[in-house]
Amino acid sequence: MGTHWIVEGKIDPRWPVNTRGNIGEVFPEVLTQLSYELGVIPAEKGWRESYQELGVLQPGDFSSVDPVIIGLYGGYGYLNMSFLRIMGVRAPGSSAEAIDLSLFGESDAPPYEAQKGDRSLRASLKILKSVLGALGQKELPSIVDDSFEAAAEFISTRPALDASDDELLAYLRAMPGPFKRVFKNHMTTTALASIVSGVLADASVAAGEPGLVTHLMGTAGDVRSAQYSHELYEIAKLVRATPAVNAAFDEGVDGLLDRVATIDDAAEFRERFDAFIAEHGHRGPNDWELSGRTWDNTPELALVAIDRMRVSDEELGVEHDAAEEQAKREAAIEKVRPTLNILDRMNFDKALTAAPFWSQAREATRDRAVRLTMPVKQVYRELVRRGAERGGNPDPVAIALLSPFDELSEYLADPASKADVLAERLALHARFAAVTPRFFITSQDEVPSIEELEAEEAARTASATAAPGDVLTGKSGCSGVARGRVRVVLDPLEAGDLEPGEVLVAPITDPAWTPLFMPAAAVVVNVGALMSHAVIVSRELEIPCVVSVDNATNLLVDGTMVEVDGTAGTVTVLADEPVS
């Protein structure tokens, strides 16, 4: 049987296909018990409510309340591809394949197999109403405001960090209710953004040029993740223009904030950096994980991005040429529109208007859902600090391996009582963190033990690297062609070697990664799809991007010359060239 993770879900035979596609941006690392109980379970409930209102979910689709859409198998989070495909099956004019392209970007997924109950006239009519409403969107939808209000209300009730253990625990345990509400909104905007963008993707395929969807989608404008990059770049320019602060950065980001605290000329830097953290400190790598790092608790993450931006000799800020963008879009429309029938043409025209608003809404509701978790993370880290003072483990990830509803209270009362349990779970966590999860799991028998994953990891890392002439194929993220040397970055905190003009190759990207896009010539990501984070932000920054390049971080090595074609979705390994 082998050794399994401390929390293991059960595959629903009605919905057997589960994938790491897309969720790799949400939960890229081993999923802790803390985040599963406080985050995943209410998220599943919110997702079901969202799909019920949209018309996708019908009575009898699920046989239990246990998480199915978001599964936890082999230590990692998975999305249930079988169920999410139903949106395409039941939505008029869509298909399971269209959902695959929009949400997952995978062409090698197990094919959709129709089952009794998949199609539903009632569902189709309700979805049609939802889709028509989405296609008619001409401004940012009001659901975004609801997420802002829900998050603000919960954030305002956070107790002071010197409150009692019981008060802090009560706040921690109160998260599921409001989180379900904001996550529900995020799933609604994600679903509608996928359907609307899928109209454009289908039209491009029908015209015989799938890559044109990147021009049809255009730039969404006001994308929050791109905003982070722009704000950090403005700070980077300030650093470059302030010799004393620039010199402090030359010594590295470790201890940097302490050094600049005593520099008179650093006053403006301190003020602007503090303002950035106050506004955006909730974001970070793996920012749905409640024990994870954020710009608030690990500001070095933002400092690394500033450091990489400040060393560029070129202007990195993107000034959108509206005329050029519109010309590209109009050219793509002229190629695609004549190939469509009258009804498809009508929907195509509506999707052109609506897509940017739903893209913005998806990003905004995600941002607000993550923002809601920030005070929870602050409270949680204070409890971890108290446990450490009482002789416990100071590592937030370690304590997150305890249940927040019973074991955490016991640990705070007597840390030594959980020492053996934590040691065992930490050792297991280290083993799961060192492996790559299976991309697809299609039955309970396929849920892997750690021993199986370790054997697969050994075989994966032994594979040969790409050689000159090899072409790695993925999915088009942002159009354009760029050449540069590869820089593989597995953690945004360890991006200190990324030089301007290099090609950033990453396993996944989330908001903590995107400030690193600005100095890069292009971006290549192991996973991703049409509506993934890397795609949306690369379009805003106008950087060639290819996603869903399987095993790219192993096949490509630092210093390799490559050509990234964001329109074709390819990465070509070039013969080595002397460094100029």
Coordinates of C-alpha atoms in Angstrom, one line a residue:
M1 CA 0.0 0.0 0.0
G2 CA 2.8 2.4 0.8
T3 CA 2.8 5.6 2.8
H4 CA 0.1 8.2 2.1
W5 CA -0.3 11.9 3.1
I6 CA -2.0 12.8 6.4
V7 CA -5.2 13.9 4.7
E8 CA -6.3 11.9 1.7
G9 CA -9.5 12.4 -0.3
K10 CA -11.6 9.7 -2.0
I11 CA -12.1 9.7 -5.8
D12 CA -15.8 9.9 -6.8
P13 CA -16.3 7.2 -9.4
R14 CA -19.0 9.4 -11.0
W15 CA -16.3 12.1 -11.6
P16 CA -13.0 10.1 -12.0
V17 CA -10.6 12.5 -13.8
N18 CA -8.6 14.8 -11.6
T19 CA -5.8 17.1 -12.7
R20 CA -3.1 19.4 -11.4
G21 CA -3.8 21.7 -14.3
N22 CA -4.8 25.2 -13.2
I23 CA -4.7 24.4 -9.5
G24 CA -0.9 24.4 -9.7
E25 CA -1.2 28.2 -9.5
V26 CA -3.5 28.0 -6.4
F27 CA -1.9 25.2 -4.4
P28 CA 1.6 24.6 -6.0
E29 CA 3.0 23.0 -2.8
V30 CA 2.0 20.2 -0.4
L31 CA -1.4 21.0 1.0
T32 CA -1.5 21.3 4.8
Q33 CA -4.2 20.2 7.1
L34 CA -4.7 23.8 8.3
S35 CA -5.5 25.0 4.7
Y36 CA -7.5 22.0 3.9
E37 CA -9.9 22.4 6.8
L38 CA -10.2 26.2 6.8
G39 CA -9.8 26.8 3.1
V40 CA -10.5 23.9 0.8
I41 CA -13.7 22.6 2.5
P42 CA -15.5 26.0 2.5
A43 CA -14.1 26.7 -1.0
E44 CA -15.7 23.5 -2.2
K45 CA -19.0 24.6 -0.7
G46 CA -18.8 28.0 -2.4
W47 CA -17.9 26.5 -5.7
R48 CA -20.9 24.2 -5.6
E49 CA -23.2 27.2 -4.7
S50 CA -21.7 29.2 -7.6
Y51 CA -22.3 26.4 -10.1
Q52 CA -25.8 25.7 -8.8
E53 CA -26.7 29.4 -9.4
L54 CA -25.1 29.3 -12.9
G55 CA -27.1 26.2 -13.8
V56 CA -24.1 23.9 -14.1
L57 CA -24.7 21.9 -10.9
Q58 CA -27.9 19.8 -10.8
P59 CA -29.5 17.7 -8.1
G60 CA -27.9 14.3 -7.7
D61 CA -24.5 15.3 -9.2
F62 CA -22.8 14.6 -5.9
S63 CA -23.5 11.8 -3.5
S64 CA -21.7 13.5 -0.5
V65 CA -20.6 16.8 0.9
D66 CA -17.0 15.7 0.9
P67 CA -14.7 17.8 -1.4
V68 CA -14.8 16.4 -5.0
I69 CA -14.2 19.5 -7.2
I70 CA -11.1 20.3 -5.1
G71 CA -9.5 17.0 -4.2
L72 CA -6.4 16.2 -2.0
Y73 CA -4.5 13.2 -3.3
G74 CA -0.9 12.2 -2.9
G75 CA -0.2 15.3 -0.8
Y76 CA -1.3 17.8 -3.5
G77 CA -4.5 19.6 -4.5
Y78 CA -6.3 18.5 -7.7
L79 CA -9.2 19.9 -9.7
N80 CA -11.9 17.5 -10.8
M81 CA -11.7 17.7 -14.6
S82 CA -14.7 15.3 -15.1
F83 CA -17.1 17.7 -13.3
L84 CA -15.7 20.9 -14.7
R85 CA -16.1 19.5 -18.2
I86 CA -19.8 19.3 -17.5
M87 CA -20.0 23.1 -17.8
G88 CA -19.0 22.6 -21.5
V89 CA -21.3 19.6 -22.0
R90 CA -24.3 21.4 -20.5
A91 CA -23.6 24.9 -21.9
P92 CA -25.2 25.4 -25.3
G93 CA -22.6 25.8 -28.0
S94 CA -19.7 24.7 -25.8
S95 CA -18.0 21.4 -25.3
A96 CA -15.8 19.5 -22.9
E97 CA -12.9 20.2 -25.2
A98 CA -13.5 23.9 -25.0
I99 CA -13.4 23.8 -21.2
D100 CA -10.2 21.8 -21.3
L101 CA -8.5 24.5 -23.5
S102 CA -9.7 27.4 -21.4
L103 CA -9.1 26.0 -17.9
F104 CA -6.4 23.5 -18.3
G105 CA -4.6 24.0 -21.6
E106 CA -3.9 20.3 -21.8
S107 CA -4.2 18.2 -25.0
D108 CA -3.1 14.9 -23.5
A109 CA -5.9 14.7 -20.9
P110 CA -8.0 11.5 -20.8
P111 CA -10.8 12.1 -23.3
Y112 CA -14.3 13.0 -22.2
E113 CA -16.5 10.0 -21.9
A114 CA -20.3 10.7 -21.8
Q115 CA -22.2 9.3 -18.9
K116 CA -25.9 9.1 -18.1
G117 CA -27.0 12.3 -16.6
D118 CA -24.3 14.5 -18.1
R119 CA -26.7 16.3 -20.4
S120 CA -29.6 18.2 -18.9
L121 CA -32.1 20.5 -20.7
R122 CA -32.9 22.3 -17.4
A123 CA -29.2 23.0 -16.9
S124 CA -28.7 24.1 -20.5
L125 CA -31.5 26.6 -20.3
K126 CA -30.2 28.1 -17.0
I127 CA -26.6 28.2 -18.3
L128 CA -27.8 29.8 -21.5
K129 CA -29.3 32.6 -19.4
S130 CA -26.1 33.0 -17.5
V131 CA -23.9 33.0 -20.6
L132 CA -26.1 35.6 -22.4
G133 CA -25.8 37.8 -19.4
A134 CA -22.0 37.4 -19.4
L135 CA -21.8 38.1 -23.1
G136 CA -23.7 41.3 -22.5
Q137 CA -21.3 42.6 -19.9
K138 CA -20.1 46.2 -20.8
E139 CA -18.5 47.1 -17.4
L140 CA -16.9 45.5 -14.4
P141 CA -19.6 43.2 -12.9
S142 CA -21.1 44.0 -9.5
I143 CA -20.0 40.7 -8.1
V144 CA -16.6 42.3 -7.6
D145 CA -18.1 44.8 -5.2
D146 CA -19.7 42.0 -3.2
S147 CA -16.3 40.4 -2.7
F148 CA -14.8 43.7 -1.6
E149 CA -17.6 44.2 1.0
A150 CA -17.4 40.6 2.4
A151 CA -13.6 40.7 2.7
A152 CA -13.6 44.2 4.4
E153 CA -16.2 43.1 6.9
F154 CA -14.2 40.0 8.0
I155 CA -10.9 41.8 8.0
S156 CA -12.3 44.6 10.3
T157 CA -13.1 42.0 13.0
R158 CA -9.6 40.7 13.5
P159 CA -8.7 40.8 17.1
A160 CA -5.5 42.6 18.3
L161 CA -2.5 40.3 18.2
D162 CA -2.1 40.6 21.9
A163 CA -5.5 39.0 22.5
S164 CA -5.9 35.7 24.3
D165 CA -5.2 32.3 22.6
D166 CA -9.0 31.6 22.7
E167 CA -9.8 34.9 20.9
L168 CA -7.2 34.3 18.2
L169 CA -8.3 30.7 17.7
A170 CA -11.9 31.8 17.4
Y171 CA -11.1 34.2 14.7
L172 CA -9.0 31.6 12.9
R173 CA -11.9 29.2 13.0
A174 CA -14.4 31.8 11.8
M175 CA -12.7 32.0 8.4
P176 CA -14.7 29.4 6.5
G177 CA -18.0 31.4 6.4
P178 CA -16.8 34.6 4.8
F179 CA -14.2 32.7 2.7
K180 CA -16.9 30.6 1.2
R181 CA -18.7 33.7 0.1
V182 CA -15.8 35.4 -1.6
F183 CA -14.5 32.1 -3.2
K184 CA -18.0 31.5 -4.6
N185 CA -17.8 34.9 -6.3
H186 CA -14.3 34.0 -7.7
M187 CA -15.6 30.8 -9.1
T188 CA -18.5 32.6 -10.8
T189 CA -16.2 35.1 -12.4
T190 CA -13.8 32.4 -13.4
A191 CA -16.5 30.3 -15.0
L192 CA -17.9 33.2 -17.0
A193 CA -14.5 34.4 -18.0
S194 CA -13.7 31.0 -19.3
I195 CA -16.9 30.7 -21.3
V196 CA -16.5 34.2 -22.8
S197 CA -12.9 33.7 -23.7
G198 CA -13.8 30.2 -25.0
V199 CA -16.1 31.9 -27.6
L200 CA -13.0 33.7 -28.9
A201 CA -10.8 30.6 -28.7
D202 CA -13.3 28.5 -30.6
A203 CA -13.7 31.1 -33.2
S204 CA -9.9 31.2 -33.7
V205 CA -9.7 27.5 -34.1
A206 CA -12.6 27.6 -36.6
A207 CA -10.6 30.1 -38.6
G208 CA -7.6 27.8 -38.6
E209 CA -5.4 30.0 -36.5
P210 CA -5.7 29.2 -32.8
G211 CA -2.9 31.6 -31.9
L212 CA -5.1 34.6 -32.9
V213 CA -7.0 34.3 -29.6
T214 CA -4.1 36.2 -27.9
H215 CA -4.8 39.2 -30.2
L216 CA -8.6 38.9 -29.8
M217 CA -8.3 38.8 -26.0
G218 CA -6.0 41.8 -26.1
T219 CA -4.9 43.5 -22.8
A220 CA -7.6 43.5 -20.1
G221 CA -6.3 46.7 -18.5
D222 CA -6.3 47.3 -14.7
V223 CA -5.2 43.7 -14.0
R224 CA -4.1 43.8 -10.3
S225 CA -1.2 41.4 -10.7
A226 CA 0.3 43.6 -13.4
Q227 CA -0.3 46.6 -11.1
Y228 CA 2.0 45.0 -8.5
S229 CA 4.7 44.8 -11.1
H230 CA 4.3 48.4 -12.2
E231 CA 4.4 49.7 -8.6
L232 CA 7.5 47.7 -7.7
Y233 CA 9.2 49.0 -10.9
E234 CA 8.5 52.6 -9.8
I235 CA 10.2 51.8 -6.5
A236 CA 13.1 50.1 -8.4
K237 CA 13.6 53.3 -10.4
L238 CA 13.7 55.3 -7.1
V239 CA 16.3 52.9 -5.8
R240 CA 18.4 53.3 -8.9
A241 CA 18.2 57.1 -8.6
T242 CA 19.2 57.1 -4.9
P243 CA 22.9 56.1 -4.6
A244 CA 22.8 55.3 -0.9
V245 CA 19.8 52.9 -1.3
N246 CA 21.2 51.5 -4.5
A247 CA 24.4 50.6 -2.6
A248 CA 22.4 49.0 0.2
F249 CA 20.8 46.8 -2.4
D250 CA 24.2 45.9 -3.8
E251 CA 24.9 44.1 -0.5
G252 CA 21.9 41.8 -1.0
V253 CA 18.3 41.7 0.3
D254 CA 19.1 39.9 3.5
G255 CA 19.0 42.5 6.3
L256 CA 18.3 45.2 3.7
L257 CA 15.4 46.8 5.6
D258 CA 17.5 47.1 8.7
R259 CA 20.3 48.8 6.7
V260 CA 18.1 51.3 5.0
A261 CA 16.3 52.2 8.3
T262 CA 19.4 54.2 9.3
I263 CA 20.0 55.9 5.9
D264 CA 18.6 59.5 5.8
D265 CA 18.3 59.4 2.0
A266 CA 16.2 56.2 2.2
A267 CA 13.2 58.0 3.7
E268 CA 11.2 58.1 0.4
F269 CA 12.1 54.4 -0.3
R270 CA 10.9 53.4 3.1
E271 CA 7.7 55.3 2.8
R272 CA 6.8 53.9 -0.7
F273 CA 7.8 50.3 0.2
D274 CA 5.8 50.4 3.4
A275 CA 2.8 51.7 1.4
F276 CA 3.2 48.9 -1.1
I277 CA 3.2 46.3 1.7
A278 CA 0.2 47.9 3.4
E279 CA -1.8 47.7 0.1
H280 CA -0.5 44.4 -1.4
G281 CA 1.1 42.5 1.5
H282 CA -1.5 39.8 1.3
R283 CA 0.1 38.4 -1.9
G284 CA 2.9 35.9 -2.1
P285 CA 3.9 32.5 -3.6
N286 CA 1.4 29.8 -2.7
D287 CA -0.8 32.6 -1.3
W288 CA -3.8 30.4 -0.7
E289 CA -1.8 28.4 1.8
L290 CA -2.5 29.8 5.3
S291 CA 1.0 28.9 6.5
G292 CA 2.6 30.4 3.4
R293 CA 4.9 33.4 2.9
T294 CA 3.5 36.7 1.8
W295 CA 5.0 40.1 1.0
D296 CA 3.8 41.1 4.5
N297 CA 5.5 38.4 6.5
T298 CA 8.4 37.9 4.1
P299 CA 9.1 41.3 2.5
E300 CA 12.3 39.9 1.0
L301 CA 10.1 38.5 -1.8
A302 CA 9.2 42.0 -3.0
L303 CA 12.8 43.2 -2.4
V304 CA 14.2 40.5 -4.7
A305 CA 11.8 41.7 -7.5
I306 CA 12.9 45.3 -7.0
D307 CA 16.5 44.2 -7.0
R308 CA 16.1 42.4 -10.4
M309 CA 14.3 45.4 -11.9
R310 CA 16.8 48.0 -10.7
V311 CA 19.8 46.4 -12.5
S312 CA 18.2 46.7 -16.0
D313 CA 19.7 49.3 -18.3
E314 CA 16.5 49.5 -20.3
E315 CA 13.2 51.0 -19.5
L316 CA 11.0 48.1 -18.3
G317 CA 7.6 49.8 -17.9
V318 CA 5.2 49.0 -20.7
E319 CA 3.5 52.0 -22.3
H320 CA 0.6 50.4 -24.2
D321 CA 0.4 51.6 -27.7
A322 CA -3.4 51.6 -28.0
A323 CA -3.3 52.2 -31.8
E324 CA -0.9 49.3 -32.4
E325 CA -2.9 47.0 -30.1
Q326 CA -6.2 47.9 -31.7
A327 CA -4.6 47.3 -35.2
K328 CA -3.6 43.8 -34.2
R329 CA -7.0 43.1 -32.8
E330 CA -8.8 44.4 -35.8
A331 CA -6.5 42.3 -38.1
A332 CA -7.4 39.2 -36.1
I333 CA -11.1 40.1 -36.2
E334 CA -10.9 40.4 -40.0
K335 CA -9.4 37.0 -40.3
V336 CA -11.8 35.2 -37.9
R337 CA -15.2 36.9 -38.3
P338 CA -15.9 36.0 -41.9
T339 CA -15.5 32.3 -41.1
L340 CA -18.4 32.3 -38.6
N341 CA -22.1 31.7 -39.2
I342 CA -24.6 34.4 -38.2
L343 CA -25.3 33.2 -34.7
D344 CA -21.6 32.5 -33.9
R345 CA -20.7 35.9 -35.3
M346 CA -23.2 37.6 -33.0
N347 CA -21.7 35.8 -29.9
F348 CA -18.2 36.5 -31.2
D349 CA -18.9 40.3 -31.3
K350 CA -20.3 40.3 -27.8
A351 CA -17.4 38.3 -26.5
L352 CA -14.9 40.8 -27.9
T353 CA -16.5 43.5 -25.6
A354 CA -17.1 41.3 -22.6
A355 CA -13.9 39.3 -22.3
P356 CA -11.7 42.1 -20.8
F357 CA -14.3 42.8 -18.1
W358 CA -14.5 39.2 -17.0
S359 CA -10.8 38.8 -17.1
Q360 CA -10.5 41.8 -14.7
A361 CA -13.3 40.4 -12.5
R362 CA -11.6 37.1 -12.3
E363 CA -8.4 38.7 -11.1
A364 CA -10.2 41.1 -8.7
T365 CA -12.2 38.5 -7.0
R366 CA -9.2 36.2 -6.6
D367 CA -7.3 39.1 -5.1
R368 CA -10.1 39.8 -2.7
A369 CA -10.3 36.2 -1.6
V370 CA -6.6 36.1 -0.9
R371 CA -6.8 39.5 0.9
L372 CA -9.4 38.0 3.3
T373 CA -6.8 35.4 4.4
M374 CA -4.2 37.9 5.3
P375 CA -5.5 38.7 8.9
V376 CA -5.9 34.9 9.4
K377 CA -2.3 34.4 8.5
Q378 CA -1.3 37.1 10.9
V379 CA -3.3 35.6 13.7
Y380 CA -2.0 32.1 12.8
R381 CA 1.7 33.2 12.9
E382 CA 1.1 34.9 16.3
L383 CA -0.1 31.6 17.6
V384 CA 2.9 29.8 16.1
R385 CA 5.1 32.4 17.8
R386 CA 3.5 31.8 21.2
G387 CA 3.8 28.0 20.8
A388 CA 7.5 28.5 20.0
E389 CA 7.9 30.6 23.2
R390 CA 6.5 27.7 25.1
G391 CA 9.0 25.2 23.7
G392 CA 7.3 24.3 20.4
N393 CA 8.3 24.5 16.8
P394 CA 8.7 28.0 15.3
D395 CA 8.1 26.8 11.7
P396 CA 4.6 27.9 10.5
V397 CA 4.5 25.0 8.0
A398 CA 5.1 22.5 10.7
I399 CA 2.3 23.7 12.9
A400 CA -0.1 23.8 9.9
L401 CA 0.2 20.0 9.8
L402 CA -2.1 20.0 12.9
S403 CA -5.8 20.3 12.7
P404 CA -6.9 23.8 13.6
F405 CA -10.0 22.6 15.3
D406 CA -8.6 20.3 18.0
E407 CA -4.9 19.6 17.7
L408 CA -3.8 23.2 17.6
S409 CA -5.5 24.0 20.9
E410 CA -3.8 21.0 22.5
Y411 CA -0.5 22.0 21.0
L412 CA -0.7 25.6 22.4
A413 CA -1.6 24.3 25.9
D414 CA 1.3 21.8 25.8
P415 CA 3.6 21.9 22.8
A416 CA 5.6 18.9 24.0
S417 CA 2.5 16.7 23.8
K418 CA 2.6 17.0 20.0
A419 CA 6.4 16.7 19.4
D420 CA 6.3 13.1 18.2
V421 CA 3.3 13.7 15.9
L422 CA 4.9 16.8 14.4
A423 CA 8.2 15.1 13.8
E424 CA 6.6 12.3 11.9
R425 CA 4.4 14.6 9.8
L426 CA 7.3 17.0 9.1
A427 CA 9.4 14.1 7.8
L428 CA 6.6 13.0 5.6
H429 CA 6.0 16.6 4.4
A430 CA 9.6 16.9 3.4
R431 CA 9.4 13.7 1.3
F432 CA 6.2 14.9 -0.5
A433 CA 7.6 18.4 -1.1
A434 CA 10.6 16.8 -2.9
V435 CA 8.5 15.1 -5.6
T436 CA 6.4 16.2 -8.6
P437 CA 2.7 15.2 -8.2
R438 CA 1.1 13.2 -11.0
F439 CA -0.7 15.5 -13.4
F440 CA -3.7 13.2 -13.8
I441 CA -5.3 10.8 -11.3
T442 CA -8.3 8.9 -12.7
S443 CA -9.2 6.3 -10.0
Q444 CA -8.7 5.6 -6.3
D445 CA -6.1 3.0 -7.3
E446 CA -4.0 5.7 -8.9
V447 CA -3.7 7.8 -5.8
P448 CA 0.0 7.4 -5.2
S449 CA 2.0 6.6 -2.2
I450 CA 5.1 8.6 -1.4
E451 CA 7.3 5.6 -2.4
E452 CA 5.7 5.6 -5.9
L453 CA 6.1 9.4 -6.3
E454 CA 9.8 9.2 -5.3
A455 CA 10.4 6.5 -7.9
E456 CA 8.7 8.6 -10.6
E457 CA 10.8 11.7 -9.5
A458 CA 14.0 9.8 -9.9
A459 CA 13.1 8.8 -13.4
R460 CA 12.0 12.4 -14.3
T461 CA 15.1 14.1 -13.2
A462 CA 17.3 11.5 -15.0
S463 CA 15.8 12.5 -18.4
A464 CA 18.1 14.3 -20.8
T465 CA 18.0 18.0 -21.2
A466 CA 16.9 19.6 -24.5
A467 CA 19.5 19.9 -27.2
P468 CA 20.0 22.5 -30.0
G469 CA 17.2 22.1 -32.5
D470 CA 14.8 20.6 -30.1
V471 CA 11.4 22.3 -30.0
L472 CA 9.3 22.2 -26.8
T473 CA 5.6 22.7 -27.4
G474 CA 3.1 24.3 -25.1
K475 CA 0.2 26.7 -25.3
S476 CA 0.2 30.2 -26.6
G477 CA 0.2 32.7 -23.7
C478 CA 1.1 36.0 -25.1
S479 CA 2.1 36.6 -28.7
G480 CA 5.5 37.7 -29.8
V481 CA 9.0 36.3 -30.3
A482 CA 12.0 36.7 -28.1
R483 CA 15.5 35.2 -27.8
G484 CA 17.5 34.9 -24.6
R485 CA 19.3 32.7 -22.2
V486 CA 17.3 30.5 -19.9
R487 CA 17.1 31.2 -16.2
V488 CA 15.3 28.5 -14.3
V489 CA 13.7 29.9 -11.1
L490 CA 11.9 27.5 -8.8
D491 CA 11.2 30.0 -6.0
P492 CA 10.7 33.8 -6.4
L493 CA 12.8 34.4 -3.3
E494 CA 15.7 32.7 -5.1
A495 CA 15.5 34.8 -8.3
G496 CA 18.7 36.9 -7.5
D497 CA 20.5 35.5 -10.5
L498 CA 17.8 36.5 -13.0
E499 CA 19.3 39.1 -15.4
P500 CA 17.5 41.5 -17.6
G501 CA 16.8 40.0 -21.0
E502 CA 16.9 36.3 -19.9
V503 CA 14.0 33.9 -20.4
L504 CA 12.3 33.1 -17.1
V505 CA 11.4 29.4 -16.9
A506 CA 9.2 28.6 -13.9
P507 CA 7.2 25.6 -12.6
I508 CA 4.1 27.8 -12.0
T509 CA 3.4 31.5 -11.6
D510 CA 1.2 33.5 -9.2
P511 CA 1.2 37.2 -8.2
A512 CA 4.5 36.8 -6.3
W513 CA 6.2 35.8 -9.5
T514 CA 4.8 38.4 -11.9
P515 CA 7.1 41.3 -10.9
L516 CA 9.9 39.0 -12.2
F517 CA 8.2 39.1 -15.6
M518 CA 9.3 42.7 -16.2
P519 CA 13.1 42.2 -16.5
A520 CA 12.6 38.9 -18.5
A521 CA 12.6 38.7 -22.3
A522 CA 10.0 36.0 -22.2
V523 CA 8.3 33.6 -19.8
V524 CA 8.0 29.8 -20.0
V525 CA 5.9 27.9 -17.5
N526 CA 5.4 24.2 -16.9
V527 CA 1.6 24.5 -16.5
G528 CA -1.1 26.9 -17.5
A529 CA -4.0 27.6 -19.8
L530 CA -5.8 30.4 -21.6
M531 CA -7.1 32.1 -18.4
S532 CA -4.1 31.3 -16.2
H533 CA -2.3 33.9 -14.2
A534 CA 0.8 33.9 -16.3
V535 CA -1.2 34.5 -19.5
I536 CA -3.2 37.4 -18.2
V537 CA -0.2 39.3 -16.8
S538 CA 2.1 38.6 -19.7
R539 CA -0.5 40.2 -22.0
E540 CA -0.6 43.2 -19.8
L541 CA 3.2 43.5 -19.8
E542 CA 3.4 42.5 -23.5
I543 CA 6.0 39.8 -22.9
P544 CA 6.0 36.6 -25.1
C545 CA 4.7 33.8 -23.0
V546 CA 4.3 30.0 -23.5
V547 CA 2.5 27.9 -20.9
S548 CA 1.9 24.2 -20.4
V549 CA 5.4 23.3 -21.5
D550 CA 5.7 19.9 -19.7
N551 CA 8.8 19.5 -17.6
A552 CA 10.3 22.7 -18.9
T553 CA 12.2 23.4 -15.7
N554 CA 14.0 20.1 -16.1
L555 CA 14.5 20.0 -19.9
L556 CA 15.9 23.6 -20.0
V557 CA 19.0 24.6 -18.0
D558 CA 20.5 27.9 -17.1
G559 CA 22.4 29.6 -19.9
T560 CA 20.8 27.8 -22.8
M561 CA 19.9 30.0 -25.7
V562 CA 16.2 29.7 -26.7
E563 CA 13.7 31.3 -29.0
V564 CA 10.3 31.7 -27.4
D565 CA 7.4 32.1 -29.9
G566 CA 4.4 33.1 -27.9
T567 CA 2.0 33.0 -30.8
A568 CA 2.9 29.5 -31.9
G569 CA 3.4 28.2 -28.3
T570 CA 6.9 26.9 -28.9
V571 CA 10.3 27.1 -27.3
T572 CA 13.2 26.3 -29.7
V573 CA 16.6 25.5 -28.3
L574 CA 19.3 27.3 -30.3
A575 CA 22.9 26.6 -30.9
D576 CA 25.0 28.3 -28.2
E577 CA 26.2 31.8 -28.9
P578 CA 29.0 33.7 -27.3
V579 CA 27.9 36.0 -24.5
S580 CA 28.3 39.6 -25.8

